[in-house]
XYZ file of N, CA, C and O in Angstrom:
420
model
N 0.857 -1.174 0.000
C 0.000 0.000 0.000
C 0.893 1.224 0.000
O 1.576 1.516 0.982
N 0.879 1.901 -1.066
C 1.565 3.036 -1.532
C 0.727 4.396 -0.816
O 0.229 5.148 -1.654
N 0.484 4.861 0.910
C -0.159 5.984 1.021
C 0.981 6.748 1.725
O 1.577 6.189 2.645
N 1.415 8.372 1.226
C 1.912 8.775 2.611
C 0.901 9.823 2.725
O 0.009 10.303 2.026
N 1.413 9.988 3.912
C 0.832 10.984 5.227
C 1.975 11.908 5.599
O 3.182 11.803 5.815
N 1.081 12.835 5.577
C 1.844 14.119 6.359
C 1.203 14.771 7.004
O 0.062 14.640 6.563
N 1.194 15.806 8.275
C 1.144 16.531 8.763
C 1.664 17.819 9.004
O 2.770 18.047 9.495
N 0.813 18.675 8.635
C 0.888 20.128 9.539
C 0.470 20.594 10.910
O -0.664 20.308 11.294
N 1.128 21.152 11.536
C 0.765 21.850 12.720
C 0.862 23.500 12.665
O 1.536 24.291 13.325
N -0.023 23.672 11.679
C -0.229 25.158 11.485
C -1.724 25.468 12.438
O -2.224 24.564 13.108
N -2.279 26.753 12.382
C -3.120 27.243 12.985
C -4.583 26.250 13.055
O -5.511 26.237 13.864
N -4.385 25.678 12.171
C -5.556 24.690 11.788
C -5.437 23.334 11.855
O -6.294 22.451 11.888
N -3.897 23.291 11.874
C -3.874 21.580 11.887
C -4.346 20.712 10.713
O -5.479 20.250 10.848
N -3.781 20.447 9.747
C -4.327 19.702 9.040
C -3.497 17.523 8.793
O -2.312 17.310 9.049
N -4.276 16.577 8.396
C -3.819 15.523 8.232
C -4.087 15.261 6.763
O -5.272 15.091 6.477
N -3.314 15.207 5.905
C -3.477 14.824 4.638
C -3.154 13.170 4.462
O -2.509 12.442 5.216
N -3.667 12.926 3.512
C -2.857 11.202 2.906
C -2.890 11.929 1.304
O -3.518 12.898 0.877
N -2.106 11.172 0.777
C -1.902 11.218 -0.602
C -1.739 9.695 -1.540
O -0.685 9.142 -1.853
N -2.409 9.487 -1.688
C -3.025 7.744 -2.209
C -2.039 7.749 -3.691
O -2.217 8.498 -4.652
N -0.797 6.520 -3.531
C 0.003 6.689 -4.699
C -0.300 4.935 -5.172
O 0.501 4.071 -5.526
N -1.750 4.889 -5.000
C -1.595 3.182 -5.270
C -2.435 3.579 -6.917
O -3.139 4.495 -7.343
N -1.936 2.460 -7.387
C -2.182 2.987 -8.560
C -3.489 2.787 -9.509
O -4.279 1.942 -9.087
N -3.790 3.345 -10.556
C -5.129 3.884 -11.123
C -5.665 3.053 -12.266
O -6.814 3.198 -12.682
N -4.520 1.887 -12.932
C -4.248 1.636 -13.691
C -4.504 -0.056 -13.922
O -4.165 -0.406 -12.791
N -4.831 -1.198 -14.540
C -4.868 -2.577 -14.304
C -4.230 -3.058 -15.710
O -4.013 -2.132 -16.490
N -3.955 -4.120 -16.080
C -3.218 -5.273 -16.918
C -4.137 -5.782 -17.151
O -4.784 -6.232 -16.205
N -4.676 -5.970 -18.639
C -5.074 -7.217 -18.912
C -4.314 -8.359 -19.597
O -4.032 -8.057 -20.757
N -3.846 -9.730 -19.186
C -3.010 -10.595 -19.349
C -3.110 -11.023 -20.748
O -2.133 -10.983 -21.497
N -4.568 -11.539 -21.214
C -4.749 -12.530 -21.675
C -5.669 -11.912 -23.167
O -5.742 -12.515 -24.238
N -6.176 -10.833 -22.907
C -7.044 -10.553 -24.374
C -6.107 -8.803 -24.534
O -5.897 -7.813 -23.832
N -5.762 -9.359 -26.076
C -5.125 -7.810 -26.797
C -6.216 -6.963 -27.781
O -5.670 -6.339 -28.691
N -7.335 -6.890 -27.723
C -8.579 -6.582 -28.578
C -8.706 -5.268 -27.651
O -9.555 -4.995 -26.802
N -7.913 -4.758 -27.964
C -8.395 -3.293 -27.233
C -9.840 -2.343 -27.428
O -10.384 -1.664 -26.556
N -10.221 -2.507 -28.702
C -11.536 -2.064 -28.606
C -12.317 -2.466 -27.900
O -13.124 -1.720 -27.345
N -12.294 -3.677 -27.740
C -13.497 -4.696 -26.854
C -13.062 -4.507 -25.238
O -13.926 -4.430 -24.365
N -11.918 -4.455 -25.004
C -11.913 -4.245 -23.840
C -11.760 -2.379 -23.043
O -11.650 -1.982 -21.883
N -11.843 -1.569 -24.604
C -12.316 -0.342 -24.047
C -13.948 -0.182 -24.125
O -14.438 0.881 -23.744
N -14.545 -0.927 -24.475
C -15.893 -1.029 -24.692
C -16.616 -1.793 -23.322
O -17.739 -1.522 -22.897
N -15.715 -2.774 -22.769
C -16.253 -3.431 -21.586
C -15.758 -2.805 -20.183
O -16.403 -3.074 -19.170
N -14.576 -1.941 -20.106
C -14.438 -1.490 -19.032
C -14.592 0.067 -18.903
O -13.898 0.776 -18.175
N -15.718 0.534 -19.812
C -15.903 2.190 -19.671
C -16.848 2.159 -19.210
O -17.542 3.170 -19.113
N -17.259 0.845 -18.706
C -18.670 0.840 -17.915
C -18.538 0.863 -16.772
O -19.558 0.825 -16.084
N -16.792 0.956 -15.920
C -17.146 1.326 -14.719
C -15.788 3.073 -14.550
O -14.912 3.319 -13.721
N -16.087 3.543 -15.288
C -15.533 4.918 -15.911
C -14.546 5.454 -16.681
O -13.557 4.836 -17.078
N -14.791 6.551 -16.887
C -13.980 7.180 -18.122
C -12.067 6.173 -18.189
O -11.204 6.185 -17.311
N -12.038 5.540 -19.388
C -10.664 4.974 -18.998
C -9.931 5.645 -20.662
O -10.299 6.370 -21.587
N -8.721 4.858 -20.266
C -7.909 4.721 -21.806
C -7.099 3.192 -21.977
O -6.633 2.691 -20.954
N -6.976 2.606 -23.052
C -6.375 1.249 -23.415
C -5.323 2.002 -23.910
O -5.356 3.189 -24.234
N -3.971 0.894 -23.962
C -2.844 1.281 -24.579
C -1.987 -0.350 -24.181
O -1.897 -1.019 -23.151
N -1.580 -0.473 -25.287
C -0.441 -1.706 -25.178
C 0.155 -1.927 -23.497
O -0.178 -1.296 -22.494
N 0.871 -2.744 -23.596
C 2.196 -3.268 -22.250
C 3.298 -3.403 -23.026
O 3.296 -3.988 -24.109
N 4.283 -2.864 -22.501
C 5.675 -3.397 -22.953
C 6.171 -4.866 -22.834
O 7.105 -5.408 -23.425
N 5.086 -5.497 -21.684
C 5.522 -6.479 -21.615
C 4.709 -7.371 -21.736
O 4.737 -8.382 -21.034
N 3.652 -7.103 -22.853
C 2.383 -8.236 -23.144
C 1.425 -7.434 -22.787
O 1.759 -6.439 -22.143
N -0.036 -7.645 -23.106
C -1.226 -7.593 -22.356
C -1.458 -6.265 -22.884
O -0.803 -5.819 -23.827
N -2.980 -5.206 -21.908
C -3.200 -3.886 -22.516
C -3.173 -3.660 -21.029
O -3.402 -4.508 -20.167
N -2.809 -2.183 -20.819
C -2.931 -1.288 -19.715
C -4.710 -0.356 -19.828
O -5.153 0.311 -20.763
N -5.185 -0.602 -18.823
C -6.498 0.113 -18.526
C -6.745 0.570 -17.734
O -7.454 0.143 -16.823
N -5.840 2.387 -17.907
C -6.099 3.838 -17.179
C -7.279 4.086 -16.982
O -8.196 4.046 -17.802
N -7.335 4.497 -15.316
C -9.018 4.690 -14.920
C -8.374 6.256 -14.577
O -7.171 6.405 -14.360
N -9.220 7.237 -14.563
C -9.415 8.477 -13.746
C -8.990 8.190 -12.122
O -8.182 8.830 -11.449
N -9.740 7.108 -11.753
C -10.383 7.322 -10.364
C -9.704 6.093 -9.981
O -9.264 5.296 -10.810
N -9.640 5.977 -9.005
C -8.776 4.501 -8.208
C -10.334 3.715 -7.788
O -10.501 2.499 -7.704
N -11.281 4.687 -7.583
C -12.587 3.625 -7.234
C -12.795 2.998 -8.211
O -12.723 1.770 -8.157
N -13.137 3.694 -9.472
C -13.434 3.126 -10.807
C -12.367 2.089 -10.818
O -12.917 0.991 -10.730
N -11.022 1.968 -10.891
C -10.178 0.831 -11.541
C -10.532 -0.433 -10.292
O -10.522 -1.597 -10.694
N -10.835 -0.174 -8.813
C -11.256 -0.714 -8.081
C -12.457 -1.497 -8.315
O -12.746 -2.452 -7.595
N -13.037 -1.190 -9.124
C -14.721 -2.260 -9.771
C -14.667 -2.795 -10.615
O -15.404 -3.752 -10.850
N -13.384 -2.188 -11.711
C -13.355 -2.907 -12.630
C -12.583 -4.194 -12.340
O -12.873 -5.230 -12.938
N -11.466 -4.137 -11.302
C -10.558 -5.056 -11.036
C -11.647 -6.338 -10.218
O -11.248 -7.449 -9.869
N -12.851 -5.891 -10.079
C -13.211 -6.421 -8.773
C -14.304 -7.238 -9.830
O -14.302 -8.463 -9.950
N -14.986 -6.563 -10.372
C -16.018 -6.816 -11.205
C -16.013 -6.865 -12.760
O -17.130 -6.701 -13.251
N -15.125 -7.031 -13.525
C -14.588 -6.537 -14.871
C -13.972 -7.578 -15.232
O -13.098 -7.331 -16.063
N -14.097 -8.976 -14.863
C -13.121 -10.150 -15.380
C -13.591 -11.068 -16.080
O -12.802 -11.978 -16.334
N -14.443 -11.134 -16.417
C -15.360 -11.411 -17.323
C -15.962 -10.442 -18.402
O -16.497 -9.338 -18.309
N -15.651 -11.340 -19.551
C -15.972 -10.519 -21.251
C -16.903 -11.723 -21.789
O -16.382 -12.671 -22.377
N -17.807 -11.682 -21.646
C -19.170 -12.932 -22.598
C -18.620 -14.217 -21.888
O -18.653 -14.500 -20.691
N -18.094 -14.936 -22.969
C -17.009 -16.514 -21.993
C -16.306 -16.899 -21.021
O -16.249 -17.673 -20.065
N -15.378 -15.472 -22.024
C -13.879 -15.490 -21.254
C -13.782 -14.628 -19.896
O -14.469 -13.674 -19.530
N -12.862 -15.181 -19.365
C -12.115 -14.978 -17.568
C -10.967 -13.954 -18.263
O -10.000 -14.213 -18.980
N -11.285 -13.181 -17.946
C -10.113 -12.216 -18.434
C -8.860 -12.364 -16.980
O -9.394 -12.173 -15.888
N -7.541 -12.630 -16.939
C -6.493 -12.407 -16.105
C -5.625 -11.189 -16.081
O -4.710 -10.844 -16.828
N -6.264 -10.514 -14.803
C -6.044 -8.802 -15.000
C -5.430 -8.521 -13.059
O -5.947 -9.004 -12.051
N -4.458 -7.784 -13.132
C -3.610 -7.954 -12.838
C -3.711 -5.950 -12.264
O -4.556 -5.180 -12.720
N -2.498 -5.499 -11.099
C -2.719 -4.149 -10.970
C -1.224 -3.481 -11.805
O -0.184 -4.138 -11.817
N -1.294 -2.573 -12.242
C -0.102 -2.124 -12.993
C 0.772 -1.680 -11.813
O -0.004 -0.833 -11.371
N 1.472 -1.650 -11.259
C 2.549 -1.279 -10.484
C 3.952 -1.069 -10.498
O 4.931 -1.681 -10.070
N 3.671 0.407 -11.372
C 5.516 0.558 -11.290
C 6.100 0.662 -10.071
O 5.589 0.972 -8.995
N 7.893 0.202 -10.499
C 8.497 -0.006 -9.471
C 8.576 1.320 -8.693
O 8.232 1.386 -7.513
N 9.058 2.414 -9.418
C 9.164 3.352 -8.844
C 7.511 3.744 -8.169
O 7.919 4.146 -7.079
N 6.705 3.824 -8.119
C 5.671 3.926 -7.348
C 5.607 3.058 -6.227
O 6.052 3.707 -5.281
N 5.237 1.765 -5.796
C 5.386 0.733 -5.370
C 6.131 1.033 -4.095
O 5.713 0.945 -2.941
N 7.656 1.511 -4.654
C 8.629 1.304 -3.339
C 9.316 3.103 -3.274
O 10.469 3.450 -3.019
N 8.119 3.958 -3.604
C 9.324 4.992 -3.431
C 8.595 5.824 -1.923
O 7.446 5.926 -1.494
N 9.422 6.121 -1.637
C 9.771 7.056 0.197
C 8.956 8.387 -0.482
O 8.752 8.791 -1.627
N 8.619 8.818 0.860
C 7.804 10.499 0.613
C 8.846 11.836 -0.486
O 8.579 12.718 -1.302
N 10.324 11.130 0.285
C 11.145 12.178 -0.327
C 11.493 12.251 -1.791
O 12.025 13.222 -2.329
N 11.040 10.813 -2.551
C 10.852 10.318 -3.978
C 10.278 10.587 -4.619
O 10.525 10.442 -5.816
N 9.019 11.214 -4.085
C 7.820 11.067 -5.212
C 7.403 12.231 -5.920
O 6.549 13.008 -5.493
N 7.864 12.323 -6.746
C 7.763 13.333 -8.031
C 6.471 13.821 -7.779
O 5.606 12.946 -7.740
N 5.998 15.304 -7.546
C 5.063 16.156 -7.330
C 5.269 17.510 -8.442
O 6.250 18.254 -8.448
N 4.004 17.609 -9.415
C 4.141 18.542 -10.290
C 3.612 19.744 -9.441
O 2.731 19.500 -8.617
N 4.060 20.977 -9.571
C 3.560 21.856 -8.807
C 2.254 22.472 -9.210
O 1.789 22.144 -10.301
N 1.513 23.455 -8.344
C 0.050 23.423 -8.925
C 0.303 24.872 -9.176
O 1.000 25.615 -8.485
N -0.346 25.166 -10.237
C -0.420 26.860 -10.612
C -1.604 27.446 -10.389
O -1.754 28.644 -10.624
C-alpha cells in the first residue's frame, strides 16, 4: 500500500494522505483493445494502450473506478479475463522524499 501521510501543525492543523496506489490494471490474456475499451468504460472514463511487456494497460481516472473494474470486470461474454494491478516499481517502493510532485499553478 503506496499511502503517505503528512502533517501540519499550522493554525488549523491539518492531516493529509496522498493515495500513490495505482489507477491503472493489466489485462493478461485478451489484446482486442476495442473490446476491452468497450467493456471497461462501464465502470468509468478509462484509456487502453499496449504493455511493454504483453497484455493492454487500462487507465481509470479514479482509483474507485479501476477498483470495480478489477473487482467486477473479469469477465468478457465466456472469457475470464487475467487482470492484474499495474505497479511501477518506482511507485510501489518509493519514500515520501521520492515522489515526483508537479507543482500546482
Amino acid at each position: 500500500k503506496a499511502v503517505v501521510s503528512t502533517q501540519s501543525t499550522g493554525t488549523r492543523g491539518t492531516n493529509t494522505n496522498l493515495d500513490l496506489r495505482p489507477k491503472e490494471i493489466v489485462v493478461k490474456n485478451c489484446e482486442n483493445a476495442e473490446e476491452l475499451q468497450e467493456h471497461f468504460s462501464k465502470f468509468g472514463p478509462c484509456t487502453v494502450l499496449p504493455s511493454a511487456v504483453g497484455g493492454v494497460i487500462i487507465g481509470f481516472d479514479r482509483r474507485r473506478d479501476a477498483e470495480m473494474a478489477y473487482v467486477k470486470g473479469r469477465m468478457v461474454e465466456e472469457q475470464e479475463l487475467e487482470i492484474e494491478w499495474n505497479s511501477p516499481d518506482e511507485v510501489q517502493n518509493a519514500s515520501p522524499n521520492q515522489v515526483p510532485v508537479e507543482p500546482i499553478r
